[in-house]
Coordinates of C-alpha atoms in Angstrom, one line a residue:
M1 CA 47.1 -33.5 68.2
D2 CA 45.1 -36.5 69.6
L3 CA 43.6 -37.5 72.8
L4 CA 45.8 -39.0 75.4
I5 CA 47.2 -42.4 74.5
A6 CA 48.5 -44.2 77.8
P7 CA 47.8 -47.0 80.1
N8 CA 44.5 -46.9 82.2
T9 CA 42.6 -44.3 80.0
V10 CA 39.0 -44.6 79.8
T11 CA 36.1 -43.6 77.3
A12 CA 34.3 -40.2 77.2
E13 CA 31.5 -41.7 79.3
D14 CA 33.6 -42.8 82.1
A15 CA 36.0 -39.8 82.0
D16 CA 36.3 -37.8 85.3
K17 CA 34.1 -34.7 85.4
A18 CA 34.7 -31.3 87.1
P19 CA 33.4 -31.3 90.8
T20 CA 30.1 -29.7 91.5
T21 CA 31.4 -28.1 94.8
G22 CA 34.5 -26.2 95.6
T23 CA 36.1 -22.7 94.8
P24 CA 37.8 -22.3 91.4
G25 CA 41.4 -21.2 91.6
Y26 CA 44.9 -21.5 90.3
A27 CA 47.6 -24.3 90.8
T28 CA 50.7 -23.9 92.9
D29 CA 53.9 -25.9 93.2
G30 CA 53.6 -25.4 97.1
N31 CA 56.0 -23.7 99.6
P32 CA 57.9 -25.8 102.0
I33 CA 58.8 -22.7 104.2
T34 CA 55.2 -21.6 104.7
G35 CA 53.9 -25.1 104.7
T36 CA 51.7 -24.6 101.7
P37 CA 51.2 -28.0 99.9
R38 CA 51.4 -28.3 96.1
T39 CA 48.2 -28.4 94.0
P40 CA 47.5 -32.0 92.6
F41 CA 46.6 -32.1 88.9
P42 CA 43.2 -34.0 88.7
A43 CA 42.3 -36.1 85.7
Y44 CA 39.3 -33.8 85.1
A45 CA 41.5 -30.8 84.5
W46 CA 43.5 -32.7 81.9
N47 CA 40.4 -33.8 80.2
A48 CA 39.1 -30.2 80.0
I49 CA 42.2 -29.0 78.3
Q50 CA 42.1 -31.9 75.7
I51 CA 38.4 -31.1 75.1
E52 CA 39.0 -27.5 74.6
F53 CA 41.8 -28.1 72.0
K54 CA 39.7 -31.0 70.4
T55 CA 36.7 -28.8 69.9
V56 CA 38.6 -26.1 68.1
I57 CA 40.4 -28.3 65.7
E58 CA 37.3 -30.4 64.8
Q59 CA 34.8 -27.4 64.4
S60 CA 37.3 -26.0 61.9
G61 CA 36.8 -29.0 59.8
L62 CA 40.1 -30.8 60.6
T63 CA 40.4 -34.3 61.8
L64 CA 42.6 -35.1 64.7
N65 CA 46.1 -36.2 63.7
R66 CA 48.4 -37.6 66.4
S67 CA 51.4 -37.0 64.2
D68 CA 50.7 -33.3 63.6
N69 CA 51.2 -31.0 66.6
T70 CA 50.2 -27.8 64.5
Q71 CA 46.6 -28.6 64.2
L72 CA 45.4 -26.0 66.8
Y73 CA 47.3 -23.4 64.9
Q74 CA 45.8 -24.6 61.5
A75 CA 42.3 -24.6 63.0
I76 CA 42.6 -21.0 64.3
Q77 CA 43.8 -19.8 60.8
K78 CA 40.9 -21.4 59.2
I79 CA 38.3 -19.9 61.6
V80 CA 39.9 -16.5 61.3
A81 CA 40.1 -16.6 57.3
A82 CA 36.4 -17.8 57.2
G83 CA 35.4 -14.9 59.5
A84 CA 37.2 -12.4 57.4
S85 CA 35.7 -13.7 54.1
E86 CA 32.3 -13.5 55.6
A87 CA 32.7 -10.0 56.8
A88 CA 34.0 -9.0 53.4
V89 CA 31.2 -10.2 51.2
G90 CA 28.4 -9.9 53.8
Y91 CA 27.3 -13.6 53.7
T92 CA 28.8 -17.1 54.5
P93 CA 30.8 -18.1 51.3
V94 CA 31.1 -21.5 49.8
E95 CA 34.4 -23.1 50.5
Q96 CA 35.9 -25.7 48.0
G97 CA 37.5 -28.7 49.6
G98 CA 39.0 -28.3 53.0
I99 CA 37.5 -31.5 54.3
N100 CA 39.1 -35.0 54.0
G101 CA 37.8 -36.6 51.0
L102 CA 36.9 -33.4 49.1
T103 CA 39.1 -31.7 46.6
S104 CA 39.5 -28.0 45.8
D105 CA 39.0 -28.4 42.1
K106 CA 37.8 -25.3 40.1
I107 CA 34.0 -25.0 39.7
N108 CA 32.3 -23.2 36.7
I109 CA 28.7 -22.5 36.8
G110 CA 26.7 -20.6 34.3
N111 CA 23.8 -20.5 31.9
G112 CA 24.5 -22.5 28.7
S113 CA 22.3 -23.4 25.8
G114 CA 20.5 -26.1 27.8
G115 CA 20.1 -24.2 31.0
L116 CA 22.1 -23.7 34.1
S117 CA 25.3 -25.9 33.6
A118 CA 28.4 -26.8 35.6
Y119 CA 32.0 -27.7 34.9
I120 CA 34.3 -29.2 37.6
A121 CA 38.0 -29.1 37.0
G122 CA 37.2 -28.6 33.3
N123 CA 34.9 -31.5 33.0
Y124 CA 31.3 -30.9 31.8
Y125 CA 28.7 -32.4 34.3
G126 CA 25.6 -31.3 32.5
V127 CA 22.6 -29.1 33.2
L128 CA 21.6 -28.5 36.8
A129 CA 18.1 -29.6 37.6
T130 CA 15.6 -26.8 38.1
Q131 CA 12.0 -26.7 39.0
N132 CA 10.9 -25.7 35.5
W133 CA 13.1 -28.3 33.9
A134 CA 11.9 -31.1 36.4
S135 CA 8.2 -30.2 35.9
S136 CA 8.4 -30.8 32.2
L137 CA 9.8 -34.3 32.6
F138 CA 8.4 -35.6 35.8
A139 CA 4.8 -36.0 37.4
T140 CA 4.1 -33.9 40.6
Q141 CA 3.0 -35.9 43.8
P142 CA -0.6 -34.9 43.3
A143 CA -0.6 -36.4 39.9
L144 CA 1.2 -39.6 41.0
S145 CA -1.6 -40.0 43.8
A146 CA -4.3 -39.4 41.3
E147 CA -2.8 -42.1 39.0
A148 CA -2.5 -44.6 41.9
Q149 CA -6.1 -44.1 42.9
S150 CA -7.2 -44.6 39.4
R151 CA -5.4 -47.9 39.2
S152 CA -6.9 -49.1 42.5
D153 CA -10.3 -48.1 41.4
A154 CA -9.9 -50.1 38.1
D155 CA -8.7 -53.1 39.9
A156 CA -11.7 -53.0 42.3
N157 CA -14.1 -52.6 39.6
L158 CA -12.7 -55.5 37.5
Q159 CA -12.9 -57.6 40.7
N160 CA -16.4 -56.9 41.4
N161 CA -17.4 -57.2 37.7
I162 CA -16.4 -60.8 37.5
N163 CA -17.6 -62.1 40.8
D164 CA -14.5 -61.6 42.9
R165 CA -12.5 -64.2 40.7
V166 CA -9.5 -62.3 40.0
W167 CA -6.4 -62.6 42.2
K168 CA -4.4 -59.4 43.0
G169 CA -1.0 -59.6 44.4
G170 CA -1.0 -59.2 48.0
D171 CA -4.7 -59.5 48.2
T172 CA -7.1 -62.5 48.8
M173 CA -9.2 -64.0 46.1
T174 CA -12.7 -65.1 47.0
G175 CA -14.9 -67.5 45.1
A176 CA -14.2 -70.4 42.9
L177 CA -11.4 -70.5 40.3
T178 CA -12.1 -72.5 37.1
I179 CA -9.3 -73.4 34.6
E180 CA -10.7 -74.8 31.4
G181 CA -9.0 -76.1 28.2
N182 CA -5.8 -77.7 27.4
T183 CA -3.6 -75.5 29.6
A184 CA -0.7 -75.9 32.1
G185 CA -3.2 -75.1 34.9
V186 CA -1.8 -73.3 38.1
V187 CA 2.0 -72.8 38.0
V188 CA 3.9 -71.8 41.1
Q189 CA 7.7 -71.4 40.4
Y190 CA 11.0 -70.0 42.0
N191 CA 14.6 -69.6 40.7
P192 CA 17.0 -70.1 43.7
G193 CA 20.0 -68.9 41.6
S194 CA 23.2 -71.0 42.5
P195 CA 22.4 -72.7 45.9
A196 CA 25.2 -74.6 47.7
T197 CA 25.5 -78.3 47.2
D198 CA 24.0 -80.4 50.0
T199 CA 21.4 -77.8 51.0
Y200 CA 17.7 -78.2 50.9
I201 CA 15.3 -75.8 49.0
N202 CA 11.5 -75.9 49.6
Y203 CA 10.0 -74.5 46.3
P204 CA 6.5 -72.7 46.5
G205 CA 3.5 -75.1 46.5
L206 CA -0.2 -75.2 47.0
A207 CA -1.8 -75.2 50.4
S208 CA -5.4 -76.0 51.6
I209 CA -5.9 -74.5 55.2
A210 CA -8.9 -75.0 57.5
E211 CA -8.8 -71.4 58.8
G212 CA -9.1 -71.0 62.4
R213 CA -9.2 -74.8 62.9
G214 CA -5.5 -75.8 62.7
G215 CA -5.6 -78.2 59.8
E216 CA -3.3 -77.6 56.8
F217 CA -2.4 -79.6 53.8
H218 CA 0.5 -78.6 51.4
C219 CA 1.8 -80.0 48.1
Q220 CA 5.2 -78.8 47.0
L221 CA 8.5 -79.7 45.4
Q222 CA 11.7 -79.9 47.5
E223 CA 15.3 -80.1 46.2
H224 CA 18.4 -81.8 47.9
V225 CA 20.9 -79.7 45.8
G226 CA 23.4 -81.8 43.9
Y227 CA 21.4 -85.0 44.6
K228 CA 17.8 -85.3 43.9
F229 CA 14.2 -83.8 43.8
A230 CA 11.2 -84.9 45.9
G231 CA 7.6 -84.2 45.9
L232 CA 6.2 -83.4 49.4
L233 CA 2.8 -83.8 50.8
S234 CA 2.4 -82.3 54.3
L235 CA -0.5 -82.6 56.6
R236 CA -0.9 -80.9 60.0
G237 CA -3.8 -82.2 62.1
S238 CA -5.6 -80.7 64.9
S239 CA -2.9 -81.7 67.3
G240 CA -0.5 -79.4 65.5
T241 CA 1.7 -82.4 64.6
W242 CA 3.0 -82.6 61.0
R243 CA 2.9 -85.7 59.0
Y244 CA 5.0 -85.9 55.6
M245 CA 5.0 -88.2 52.6
S246 CA 7.9 -87.9 50.3
I247 CA 7.9 -89.1 46.7
S248 CA 11.6 -89.0 45.8
E249 CA 13.8 -89.8 42.8
G250 CA 15.0 -93.4 42.8
A251 CA 13.6 -94.3 46.2
R252 CA 10.6 -95.6 47.8
I253 CA 7.7 -93.4 48.8
N254 CA 8.2 -92.7 52.5
D255 CA 5.6 -91.7 55.3
S256 CA 7.1 -89.9 58.2
D257 CA 4.8 -91.8 60.6
Y258 CA 4.9 -95.2 59.1
G259 CA 8.1 -95.6 57.1
D260 CA 8.5 -96.6 53.4
V261 CA 5.3 -97.7 51.5
A262 CA 5.3 -101.4 50.3
Y263 CA 4.4 -102.3 46.8
T264 CA 2.6 -105.4 45.3
A265 CA 6.1 -106.7 44.2
D266 CA 7.2 -106.8 47.8
L267 CA 4.3 -109.2 48.5
A268 CA 5.5 -111.9 46.0
G269 CA 7.4 -114.0 48.6
C270 CA 4.7 -113.6 51.3
V271 CA 2.1 -116.1 52.4
P272 CA -1.5 -115.1 52.4
A273 CA -3.0 -114.6 55.9
A274 CA -5.5 -117.3 55.2
T275 CA -2.8 -119.8 54.4
Y276 CA -0.6 -118.7 57.4
A277 CA -3.6 -119.2 59.8
A278 CA -4.5 -122.5 58.2
D279 CA -0.8 -123.8 58.5
F280 CA 0.1 -122.3 62.0
A281 CA -2.9 -121.5 63.9
T282 CA -3.8 -123.5 67.0
S283 CA -6.2 -123.2 69.8
D284 CA -3.8 -124.9 72.2
N285 CA -0.8 -123.1 73.6
R286 CA 1.0 -126.3 74.1
V287 CA 1.1 -127.1 70.3
I288 CA 3.3 -125.2 67.9
N289 CA 2.8 -125.8 64.1
L290 CA 5.7 -125.5 61.9
P291 CA 6.3 -125.1 58.2
Y292 CA 6.5 -128.1 55.9
G293 CA 3.9 -130.2 57.8
H294 CA 5.6 -130.5 61.2
R295 CA 4.4 -129.8 64.7
I296 CA 6.0 -129.5 68.1
Q297 CA 4.0 -130.3 71.3
A298 CA 5.5 -129.4 74.6
F299 CA 3.5 -130.1 77.7
Q300 CA 3.6 -131.6 81.2
A301 CA 2.1 -135.0 82.3
S302 CA 2.0 -137.1 85.4
V303 CA 4.0 -140.3 85.3
G304 CA 4.6 -143.3 87.6
D305 CA 7.9 -144.5 89.3
G306 CA 10.4 -147.0 88.1
T307 CA 8.8 -149.9 90.0
T308 CA 5.8 -150.0 87.9
A309 CA 5.2 -150.2 84.2
G310 CA 5.4 -146.9 82.2
S311 CA 2.4 -144.6 82.1
W312 CA 0.5 -144.0 78.9
I313 CA 0.6 -140.4 78.0
P314 CA -1.8 -139.1 75.3
F315 CA -0.6 -136.1 73.1
P316 CA -2.6 -132.8 73.5
V317 CA -3.3 -133.1 69.7
A318 CA -2.9 -136.2 67.6
F319 CA -0.2 -136.3 64.9
S320 CA -0.9 -137.5 61.3
G321 CA 1.9 -140.4 61.9
T322 CA 4.3 -141.6 64.4
P323 CA 6.4 -138.9 66.1
V324 CA 10.1 -138.6 64.9
F325 CA 11.3 -137.3 68.2
Y326 CA 10.1 -137.6 71.8
Q327 CA 11.7 -137.0 75.1
A328 CA 10.7 -136.8 78.9
N329 CA 12.5 -135.3 81.8
S330 CA 12.0 -134.2 85.4
N331 CA 10.6 -130.8 85.9
G332 CA 12.5 -130.7 89.2
N333 CA 9.7 -131.4 91.6
G334 CA 11.4 -133.2 94.5
D335 CA 14.0 -135.1 92.3
G336 CA 17.6 -135.5 93.1
A337 CA 20.6 -135.1 90.8
T338 CA 20.4 -138.6 89.6
D339 CA 16.7 -138.7 89.0
T340 CA 17.0 -137.9 85.4
D341 CA 16.4 -141.3 83.6
Y342 CA 13.2 -141.4 81.6
W343 CA 12.3 -144.3 79.2
C344 CA 9.9 -143.3 76.3
Y345 CA 8.6 -146.1 74.2
G346 CA 5.5 -147.4 72.2
A347 CA 4.9 -144.1 70.5
T348 CA 2.0 -143.8 68.2
A349 CA 0.2 -140.8 66.5
M350 CA -2.0 -140.6 69.6
G351 CA 0.4 -140.9 72.6
M352 CA 3.4 -142.9 74.1
Y353 CA 4.6 -144.7 77.2
V354 CA 6.9 -142.8 79.7
R355 CA 8.7 -144.7 82.6
P356 CA 11.0 -142.8 84.9
R357 CA 13.6 -144.6 86.9
N358 CA 12.5 -143.7 90.4
H359 CA 10.3 -140.8 90.1
A360 CA 6.6 -140.3 90.3
G361 CA 4.8 -136.9 89.5
S362 CA 4.9 -134.3 86.9
A363 CA 7.4 -134.5 84.0
N364 CA 8.3 -132.3 81.0
I365 CA 7.6 -133.8 77.6
I366 CA 8.5 -132.7 74.2
V367 CA 7.3 -134.4 70.9
I368 CA 7.9 -133.6 67.2
G369 CA 6.1 -135.3 64.5
P370 CA 4.0 -134.7 61.3
T371 CA 0.9 -132.6 61.5

């Protein structure tokens, strides 16, 4: 027997229930002659019949089996037999097996040399625990409570006797801790077993915490499983933001805020700041100092037109010798497409002549020479 298996069935919570109003009665197929309609068979009535059968079967200790249509009969037999046994002996007897997963093996119980003993299916299972037997081997609850209190009192006395300098698991140690002598110091450790490759493990570390103020500093070991170990220094400031410094195998020290740390070897190819300033510094934004004793000067100057001699143009800063390159051109102020010829000549360390073909006004000038 089993519950209904068909399309559109619902759970017990959604099953139709008997109406709360109406007069109970009996079903009829109807009578066309008298005009009596047939009685519809509602879902709640079908549910009621299922539940009645299901309850009897399961209360007898059986489990519903859709392939066995004799379960109601079996259940009634079991219930009747159990009632007869109870009536015969005057109490509810112990039944062997009868439930799925339990066997009906023969059980023998009796007093043996060691006490009340049991055999099941001919196999010895030992002495059954009795109150007298248990009391000779195990402590009672009051005795356990007294022992626990004694241990707690001893811990408290030890803590107080040496100025609160003993750490107790789960407690807080107060006062300073001093470790003297040639020892390993404070050791914190953890065995992760066999972690998966390419995962990260943060091992226990030491922490300094500004209680109630938000600041924390941690020192611990981190493992990138299968690759390398790294020492981590972690700082959280009052803003709540963490900053990390990693000292890793085969890599530079890294600062999460400022990147990799530089070393003195990294500075071997660098120029000291004083030398750089002496070589390249200038107070005139028209002058650009270059390496290897060169200088660029880029500026504007007013020049005459082609009908007069060239204009003498002094350089913003004097060179140490004659320039190696110089050029002038229109800056686009009122010139035409053909007004681009400029003649530069007579250059010295101090300046040069510039003569345009037919232009008067401002010109762009670039000069390169020795500093």
